[in-house]
Short mmCIF file of N, CA and C and ligand atoms in Angstrom, two decimals:
data_model
loop_
_atom_site.label_atom_id
_atom_site.label_comp_id
_atom_site.label_asym_id
_atom_site.label_seq_id
_atom_site.Cartn_x
_atom_site.Cartn_y
_atom_site.Cartn_z
N UNK R 1 214.37 144.28 83.01
CA UNK R 1 213.57 144.21 84.24
C UNK R 1 212.22 143.54 83.93
N UNK R 2 211.78 142.62 84.78
CA UNK R 2 210.50 141.95 84.51
C UNK R 2 209.35 142.96 84.45
N UNK R 3 208.37 142.72 83.57
CA UNK R 3 207.24 143.66 83.46
C UNK R 3 206.54 143.91 84.78
N UNK R 4 206.47 142.86 85.61
CA UNK R 4 205.73 143.03 86.86
C UNK R 4 206.41 144.06 87.76
N UNK R 5 207.76 144.19 87.69
CA UNK R 5 208.46 145.17 88.50
C UNK R 5 208.19 146.57 87.95
N UNK R 6 208.28 146.70 86.61
CA UNK R 6 208.03 148.02 86.01
C UNK R 6 206.64 148.51 86.36
N UNK R 7 205.70 147.62 86.39
CA UNK R 7 204.32 148.02 86.67
C UNK R 7 204.06 148.18 88.16
N UNK R 8 205.03 147.84 88.97
CA UNK R 8 204.90 148.03 90.42
C UNK R 8 204.02 147.01 91.10
N UNK R 9 203.84 145.86 90.48
CA UNK R 9 203.00 144.86 91.15
C UNK R 9 203.65 143.49 91.01
N UNK R 10 204.32 143.01 92.06
CA UNK R 10 204.94 141.70 91.97
C UNK R 10 203.88 140.62 91.77
N UNK R 11 204.20 139.65 90.91
CA UNK R 11 203.26 138.55 90.72
C UNK R 11 203.55 137.52 91.79
N UNK R 12 202.57 137.23 92.59
CA UNK R 12 202.77 136.27 93.68
C UNK R 12 202.17 134.94 93.28
N UNK R 13 202.99 133.91 93.42
CA UNK R 13 202.48 132.57 93.14
C UNK R 13 201.73 132.06 94.35
N UNK R 14 200.69 131.24 94.14
CA UNK R 14 200.00 130.66 95.29
C UNK R 14 200.98 129.86 96.14
N UNK R 15 200.94 130.07 97.44
CA UNK R 15 201.87 129.37 98.31
C UNK R 15 201.23 128.11 98.86
N UNK R 16 202.09 127.14 99.17
CA UNK R 16 201.61 125.93 99.82
C UNK R 16 201.55 126.17 101.32
N UNK R 17 200.67 125.42 101.95
CA UNK R 17 200.58 125.48 103.41
C UNK R 17 201.98 125.26 104.01
N UNK R 18 202.38 126.11 104.94
CA UNK R 18 203.71 125.99 105.55
C UNK R 18 204.71 126.94 104.93
N UNK R 19 204.46 127.38 103.68
CA UNK R 19 205.36 128.36 103.06
C UNK R 19 205.00 129.75 103.57
N UNK R 20 206.00 130.65 103.60
CA UNK R 20 205.73 131.99 104.14
C UNK R 20 204.67 132.76 103.37
N UNK R 21 204.48 132.47 102.11
CA UNK R 21 203.49 133.20 101.33
C UNK R 21 202.06 132.73 101.57
N UNK R 22 201.93 131.66 102.32
CA UNK R 22 200.59 131.14 102.58
C UNK R 22 199.83 132.09 103.50
N UNK R 23 198.51 132.24 103.27
CA UNK R 23 197.72 133.15 104.10
C UNK R 23 197.84 132.88 105.60
N UNK R 24 198.17 131.65 105.98
CA UNK R 24 198.33 131.35 107.40
C UNK R 24 199.38 132.24 108.04
N UNK R 25 200.43 132.54 107.30
CA UNK R 25 201.51 133.36 107.85
C UNK R 25 201.06 134.80 108.01
N UNK R 26 200.30 135.29 107.04
CA UNK R 26 199.76 136.66 107.16
C UNK R 26 198.80 136.72 108.33
N UNK R 27 198.03 135.65 108.51
CA UNK R 27 197.09 135.60 109.64
C UNK R 27 197.85 135.66 110.96
N UNK R 28 198.93 134.88 111.07
CA UNK R 28 199.71 134.89 112.32
C UNK R 28 200.32 136.25 112.58
N UNK R 29 200.82 136.89 111.51
CA UNK R 29 201.44 138.22 111.67
C UNK R 29 200.39 139.23 112.12
N UNK R 30 199.21 139.18 111.51
CA UNK R 30 198.15 140.13 111.87
C UNK R 30 197.68 139.89 113.29
N UNK R 31 197.59 138.64 113.70
CA UNK R 31 197.17 138.32 115.07
C UNK R 31 198.20 138.84 116.07
N UNK R 32 199.48 138.62 115.76
CA UNK R 32 200.54 139.11 116.64
C UNK R 32 200.52 140.62 116.78
N UNK R 33 200.29 141.32 115.67
CA UNK R 33 200.28 142.79 115.72
C UNK R 33 199.07 143.29 116.51
N UNK R 34 197.95 142.59 116.38
CA UNK R 34 196.76 142.99 117.12
C UNK R 34 196.98 142.78 118.63
N UNK R 35 197.58 141.67 118.99
CA UNK R 35 197.89 141.41 120.40
C UNK R 35 198.87 142.45 120.93
N UNK R 36 199.84 142.83 120.10
CA UNK R 36 200.82 143.85 120.49
C UNK R 36 200.11 145.18 120.76
N UNK R 37 199.16 145.50 119.91
CA UNK R 37 198.40 146.76 120.09
C UNK R 37 197.68 146.75 121.45
N UNK R 38 197.10 145.62 121.79
CA UNK R 38 196.38 145.53 123.07
C UNK R 38 197.33 145.67 124.25
N UNK R 39 198.52 145.05 124.16
CA UNK R 39 199.50 145.20 125.24
C UNK R 39 199.94 146.65 125.38
N UNK R 40 200.12 147.33 124.25
CA UNK R 40 200.52 148.75 124.30
C UNK R 40 199.41 149.59 124.94
N UNK R 41 198.17 149.28 124.58
CA UNK R 41 197.04 150.03 125.15
C UNK R 41 196.92 149.77 126.65
N UNK R 42 197.22 148.54 127.06
CA UNK R 42 197.15 148.22 128.48
C UNK R 42 198.20 149.02 129.25
N UNK R 43 199.42 149.07 128.71
CA UNK R 43 200.47 149.85 129.37
C UNK R 43 200.08 151.33 129.43
N UNK R 44 199.51 151.83 128.33
CA UNK R 44 199.11 153.24 128.28
C UNK R 44 198.01 153.52 129.30
N UNK R 45 197.07 152.58 129.44
CA UNK R 45 195.97 152.82 130.38
C UNK R 45 196.47 152.79 131.82
N UNK R 46 197.47 151.94 132.11
CA UNK R 46 198.08 151.94 133.45
C UNK R 46 198.69 153.31 133.74
N UNK R 47 199.40 153.83 132.74
CA UNK R 47 200.05 155.14 132.93
C UNK R 47 199.00 156.24 133.11
N UNK R 48 197.96 156.19 132.28
CA UNK R 48 196.90 157.19 132.36
C UNK R 48 196.24 157.19 133.74
N UNK R 49 196.14 155.98 134.32
CA UNK R 49 195.50 155.85 135.63
C UNK R 49 196.45 156.18 136.77
N UNK R 50 197.69 156.55 136.45
CA UNK R 50 198.66 156.90 137.47
C UNK R 50 199.21 155.69 138.21
N UNK R 51 199.06 154.51 137.59
CA UNK R 51 199.55 153.27 138.22
C UNK R 51 200.93 152.91 137.65
N UNK R 52 201.69 152.04 138.35
CA UNK R 52 202.98 151.59 137.80
C UNK R 52 202.76 150.91 136.44
N UNK R 53 203.64 151.18 135.50
CA UNK R 53 203.43 150.60 134.16
C UNK R 53 204.74 150.06 133.56
N UNK R 54 205.80 149.97 134.38
CA UNK R 54 207.10 149.51 133.85
C UNK R 54 206.99 148.09 133.27
N UNK R 55 206.38 147.19 134.05
CA UNK R 55 206.28 145.81 133.58
C UNK R 55 205.43 145.74 132.31
N UNK R 56 204.28 146.43 132.32
CA UNK R 56 203.39 146.40 131.16
C UNK R 56 204.06 147.04 129.94
N UNK R 57 204.81 148.13 130.20
CA UNK R 57 205.51 148.79 129.09
C UNK R 57 206.58 147.90 128.49
N UNK R 58 207.33 147.20 129.35
CA UNK R 58 208.37 146.29 128.85
C UNK R 58 207.74 145.13 128.07
N UNK R 59 206.63 144.60 128.59
CA UNK R 59 205.95 143.51 127.88
C UNK R 59 205.49 143.98 126.50
N UNK R 60 204.91 145.17 126.46
CA UNK R 60 204.41 145.70 125.18
C UNK R 60 205.56 145.94 124.22
N UNK R 61 206.66 146.50 124.74
CA UNK R 61 207.78 146.85 123.86
C UNK R 61 208.42 145.61 123.26
N UNK R 62 208.74 144.62 124.09
CA UNK R 62 209.42 143.44 123.57
C UNK R 62 208.49 142.65 122.63
N UNK R 63 207.23 142.54 123.01
CA UNK R 63 206.30 141.75 122.19
C UNK R 63 206.02 142.44 120.85
N UNK R 64 205.73 143.75 120.92
CA UNK R 64 205.39 144.48 119.69
C UNK R 64 206.57 144.54 118.73
N UNK R 65 207.77 144.80 119.25
CA UNK R 65 208.92 144.92 118.35
C UNK R 65 209.25 143.58 117.71
N UNK R 66 209.11 142.50 118.48
CA UNK R 66 209.43 141.19 117.90
C UNK R 66 208.36 140.73 116.91
N UNK R 67 207.10 141.05 117.19
CA UNK R 67 206.04 140.71 116.23
C UNK R 67 206.16 141.54 114.96
N UNK R 68 206.56 142.82 115.11
CA UNK R 68 206.75 143.66 113.93
C UNK R 68 207.89 143.13 113.07
N UNK R 69 208.97 142.67 113.73
CA UNK R 69 210.08 142.07 112.98
C UNK R 69 209.62 140.83 112.23
N UNK R 70 208.81 140.01 112.91
CA UNK R 70 208.32 138.78 112.28
C UNK R 70 207.42 139.12 111.08
N UNK R 71 206.55 140.11 111.26
CA UNK R 71 205.64 140.50 110.18
C UNK R 71 206.43 140.98 108.96
N UNK R 72 207.47 141.78 109.18
CA UNK R 72 208.27 142.28 108.06
C UNK R 72 209.06 141.15 107.41
N UNK R 73 209.51 140.22 108.24
CA UNK R 73 210.23 139.06 107.71
C UNK R 73 209.32 138.25 106.78
N UNK R 74 208.10 138.02 107.21
CA UNK R 74 207.14 137.29 106.38
C UNK R 74 206.87 138.07 105.09
N UNK R 75 206.74 139.39 105.22
CA UNK R 75 206.44 140.22 104.04
C UNK R 75 207.56 140.11 103.00
N UNK R 76 208.82 140.14 103.47
CA UNK R 76 209.95 140.00 102.54
C UNK R 76 209.90 138.62 101.88
N UNK R 77 209.63 137.61 102.68
CA UNK R 77 209.61 136.25 102.15
C UNK R 77 208.50 136.07 101.12
N UNK R 78 207.35 136.64 101.40
CA UNK R 78 206.21 136.55 100.47
C UNK R 78 206.58 137.19 99.13
N UNK R 79 207.31 138.30 99.19
CA UNK R 79 207.67 139.00 97.96
C UNK R 79 208.83 138.34 97.22
N UNK R 80 209.51 137.39 97.89
CA UNK R 80 210.66 136.75 97.24
C UNK R 80 211.74 137.78 96.92
N UNK R 81 212.32 137.69 95.72
CA UNK R 81 213.38 138.62 95.33
C UNK R 81 212.91 140.06 95.33
N UNK R 82 211.64 140.27 95.05
CA UNK R 82 211.11 141.64 95.02
C UNK R 82 211.10 142.26 96.42
N UNK R 83 211.13 141.41 97.45
CA UNK R 83 211.16 141.94 98.81
C UNK R 83 212.51 142.50 99.19
N UNK R 84 213.49 142.30 98.31
CA UNK R 84 214.87 142.65 98.64
C UNK R 84 215.39 143.82 97.81
N UNK R 85 214.57 144.33 96.93
CA UNK R 85 215.02 145.45 96.09
C UNK R 85 214.27 146.71 96.49
N UNK R 86 214.90 147.86 96.22
CA UNK R 86 214.34 149.11 96.75
C UNK R 86 213.20 149.68 95.91
N UNK R 87 212.67 148.90 94.98
CA UNK R 87 211.52 149.38 94.21
C UNK R 87 210.20 149.10 94.91
N UNK R 88 210.28 148.35 96.00
CA UNK R 88 209.08 148.08 96.80
C UNK R 88 209.35 148.49 98.25
N UNK R 89 208.34 149.03 98.92
CA UNK R 89 208.58 149.54 100.27
C UNK R 89 208.92 148.45 101.29
N UNK R 90 208.67 147.20 100.95
CA UNK R 90 208.85 146.14 101.95
C UNK R 90 210.29 146.03 102.43
N UNK R 91 211.27 146.24 101.54
CA UNK R 91 212.68 146.14 101.98
C UNK R 91 213.01 147.26 102.96
N UNK R 92 212.40 148.42 102.76
CA UNK R 92 212.62 149.54 103.68
C UNK R 92 212.03 149.24 105.07
N UNK R 93 210.82 148.65 105.05
CA UNK R 93 210.20 148.27 106.32
C UNK R 93 211.07 147.25 107.06
N UNK R 94 211.63 146.33 106.29
CA UNK R 94 212.47 145.27 106.88
C UNK R 94 213.70 145.89 107.56
N UNK R 95 214.34 146.86 106.88
CA UNK R 95 215.52 147.51 107.48
C UNK R 95 215.12 148.36 108.67
N UNK R 96 214.03 149.10 108.52
CA UNK R 96 213.63 150.02 109.59
C UNK R 96 213.20 149.29 110.86
N UNK R 97 212.53 148.15 110.68
CA UNK R 97 211.97 147.47 111.85
C UNK R 97 213.05 146.82 112.71
N UNK R 98 214.20 146.51 112.12
CA UNK R 98 215.24 145.75 112.84
C UNK R 98 215.71 146.47 114.10
N UNK R 99 215.79 147.79 114.03
CA UNK R 99 216.31 148.54 115.18
C UNK R 99 215.36 148.49 116.38
N UNK R 100 214.10 148.18 116.15
CA UNK R 100 213.12 148.30 117.24
C UNK R 100 213.36 147.29 118.37
N UNK R 101 214.06 146.19 118.08
CA UNK R 101 214.38 145.26 119.17
C UNK R 101 215.69 145.63 119.85
N UNK R 102 216.31 146.72 119.39
CA UNK R 102 217.60 147.15 119.97
C UNK R 102 217.44 148.46 120.74
N UNK R 103 216.84 149.47 120.11
CA UNK R 103 216.84 150.76 120.82
C UNK R 103 215.70 150.85 121.85
N UNK R 104 215.81 151.90 122.65
CA UNK R 104 214.82 152.12 123.73
C UNK R 104 214.68 150.90 124.63
N UNK R 105 215.80 150.23 124.88
CA UNK R 105 215.77 149.03 125.72
C UNK R 105 215.69 147.79 124.86
N UNK R 106 216.84 147.12 124.69
CA UNK R 106 216.88 145.92 123.84
C UNK R 106 215.98 144.82 124.42
N UNK R 107 215.61 143.88 123.57
CA UNK R 107 214.70 142.80 124.00
C UNK R 107 215.23 142.07 125.24
N UNK R 108 216.53 141.81 125.26
CA UNK R 108 217.11 141.09 126.41
C UNK R 108 216.89 141.88 127.69
N UNK R 109 217.06 143.18 127.60
CA UNK R 109 216.92 144.02 128.80
C UNK R 109 215.45 144.10 129.22
N UNK R 110 214.56 144.19 128.24
CA UNK R 110 213.12 144.20 128.57
C UNK R 110 212.75 142.90 129.30
N UNK R 111 213.33 141.80 128.85
CA UNK R 111 213.02 140.51 129.50
C UNK R 111 213.54 140.48 130.93
N UNK R 112 214.70 141.10 131.14
CA UNK R 112 215.24 141.16 132.51
C UNK R 112 214.31 141.99 133.39
N UNK R 113 213.84 143.11 132.85
CA UNK R 113 212.91 143.98 133.59
C UNK R 113 211.64 143.21 133.95
N UNK R 114 211.10 142.50 133.00
CA UNK R 114 209.86 141.73 133.24
C UNK R 114 210.10 140.66 134.30
N UNK R 115 211.22 139.95 134.16
CA UNK R 115 211.53 138.87 135.12
C UNK R 115 211.67 139.43 136.53
N UNK R 116 212.32 140.58 136.65
CA UNK R 116 212.49 141.18 137.98
C UNK R 116 211.14 141.50 138.61
N UNK R 117 210.23 142.00 137.79
CA UNK R 117 208.90 142.32 138.32
C UNK R 117 208.15 141.05 138.73
N UNK R 118 208.29 140.00 137.92
CA UNK R 118 207.60 138.75 138.25
C UNK R 118 208.14 138.17 139.55
N UNK R 119 209.47 138.23 139.70
CA UNK R 119 210.08 137.66 140.92
C UNK R 119 209.73 138.49 142.16
N UNK R 120 209.50 139.79 141.93
CA UNK R 120 209.19 140.66 143.08
C UNK R 120 207.74 140.51 143.52
N UNK R 121 206.88 140.05 142.61
CA UNK R 121 205.44 139.94 142.92
C UNK R 121 205.15 138.81 143.92
C1 FAD C 1 219.54 154.15 116.00
C2 FAD C 1 219.53 154.08 117.50
C3 FAD C 1 218.68 154.91 118.19
C4 FAD C 1 218.66 154.88 119.58
N1 FAD C 1 217.80 155.69 120.25
C5 FAD C 1 217.76 155.67 121.60
C6 FAD C 1 216.86 156.50 122.33
O1 FAD C 1 216.11 157.27 121.75
N2 FAD C 1 216.85 156.43 123.68
C7 FAD C 1 217.68 155.58 124.35
O2 FAD C 1 217.62 155.54 125.57
N3 FAD C 1 218.54 154.78 123.68
C8 FAD C 1 218.62 154.80 122.33
N4 FAD C 1 219.51 154.02 121.66
C9 FAD C 1 220.48 153.24 122.43
C10 FAD C 1 219.98 151.85 122.62
O3 FAD C 1 219.02 151.81 123.63
C11 FAD C 1 221.18 150.99 122.94
O4 FAD C 1 221.92 150.87 121.76
C12 FAD C 1 220.73 149.64 123.44
O5 FAD C 1 220.22 149.82 124.74
C13 FAD C 1 221.85 148.65 123.43
O6 FAD C 1 222.95 149.14 124.21
P1 FAD C 1 224.41 149.13 123.61
O7 FAD C 1 224.39 149.63 122.20
O8 FAD C 1 225.28 149.85 124.60
O9 FAD C 1 224.82 147.61 123.54
P2 FAD C 1 225.17 146.64 124.75
O10 FAD C 1 224.63 147.14 126.05
O11 FAD C 1 226.62 146.34 124.65
O12 FAD C 1 224.33 145.35 124.34
C14 FAD C 1 224.67 144.53 123.21
C15 FAD C 1 223.71 143.35 123.18
O13 FAD C 1 223.84 142.60 124.37
C16 FAD C 1 222.59 142.53 125.04
N5 FAD C 1 222.79 142.62 126.48
C17 FAD C 1 223.37 143.64 127.17
N6 FAD C 1 223.35 143.40 128.47
C18 FAD C 1 222.75 142.20 128.64
C19 FAD C 1 222.43 141.39 129.76
N7 FAD C 1 222.73 141.75 131.03
N8 FAD C 1 221.80 140.22 129.56
C20 FAD C 1 221.49 139.82 128.31
N9 FAD C 1 221.78 140.53 127.18
C21 FAD C 1 222.40 141.70 127.35
C22 FAD C 1 221.79 143.69 124.54
O14 FAD C 1 220.41 143.42 124.63
C23 FAD C 1 222.24 143.81 123.11
O15 FAD C 1 221.52 142.92 122.29
C24 FAD C 1 219.54 154.01 120.27
C25 FAD C 1 220.39 153.15 119.55
C26 FAD C 1 220.39 153.18 118.19
C27 FAD C 1 221.32 152.23 117.45
#
């Protein structure tokens, strides 16, 4: 086993612009997650105010789950082979996040819900 795995710290090579390990990809993932957080807060505030929140909830769910999937995908890619073995938590995050676009209303269904609301407005 490579020393870096035994020590629990994968050695990351500097990535070129456009490669998943490049900081630009981490920046995009972080931006997406922050936007997802705001959509979730907006849906929550609608509910707290006693207003309809189905459309906002569907927008938050589909956006957040897809951004989380993208962030985990980038994380696996950044780690290379180490992202695929169970000695690092990233492979677990990758497996766990996949279900989020399926359960509690799959992405396709959330999109149908959103479209119905837009057409009704
Ligand atoms: C681990 C796990 C936990 C779950 N927990 C919950 C829970 O807590 N609460 C809950 O309510 N449900 C839960 N579910 C159920 C989950 O919501 C359903 O699995 C999901 O809605 C997909 O339905 P289905 O499995 O019947 O697949 P199907 O309805 O057969 O759908 C299969 C695929 O086709 C797509 N699809 C279906 N209809 C359309 C359409 N009209 N247009 C476009 N695409 C379409 C779906 O989006 C999906 O990708 C859970 C499922 C799993 C696997």
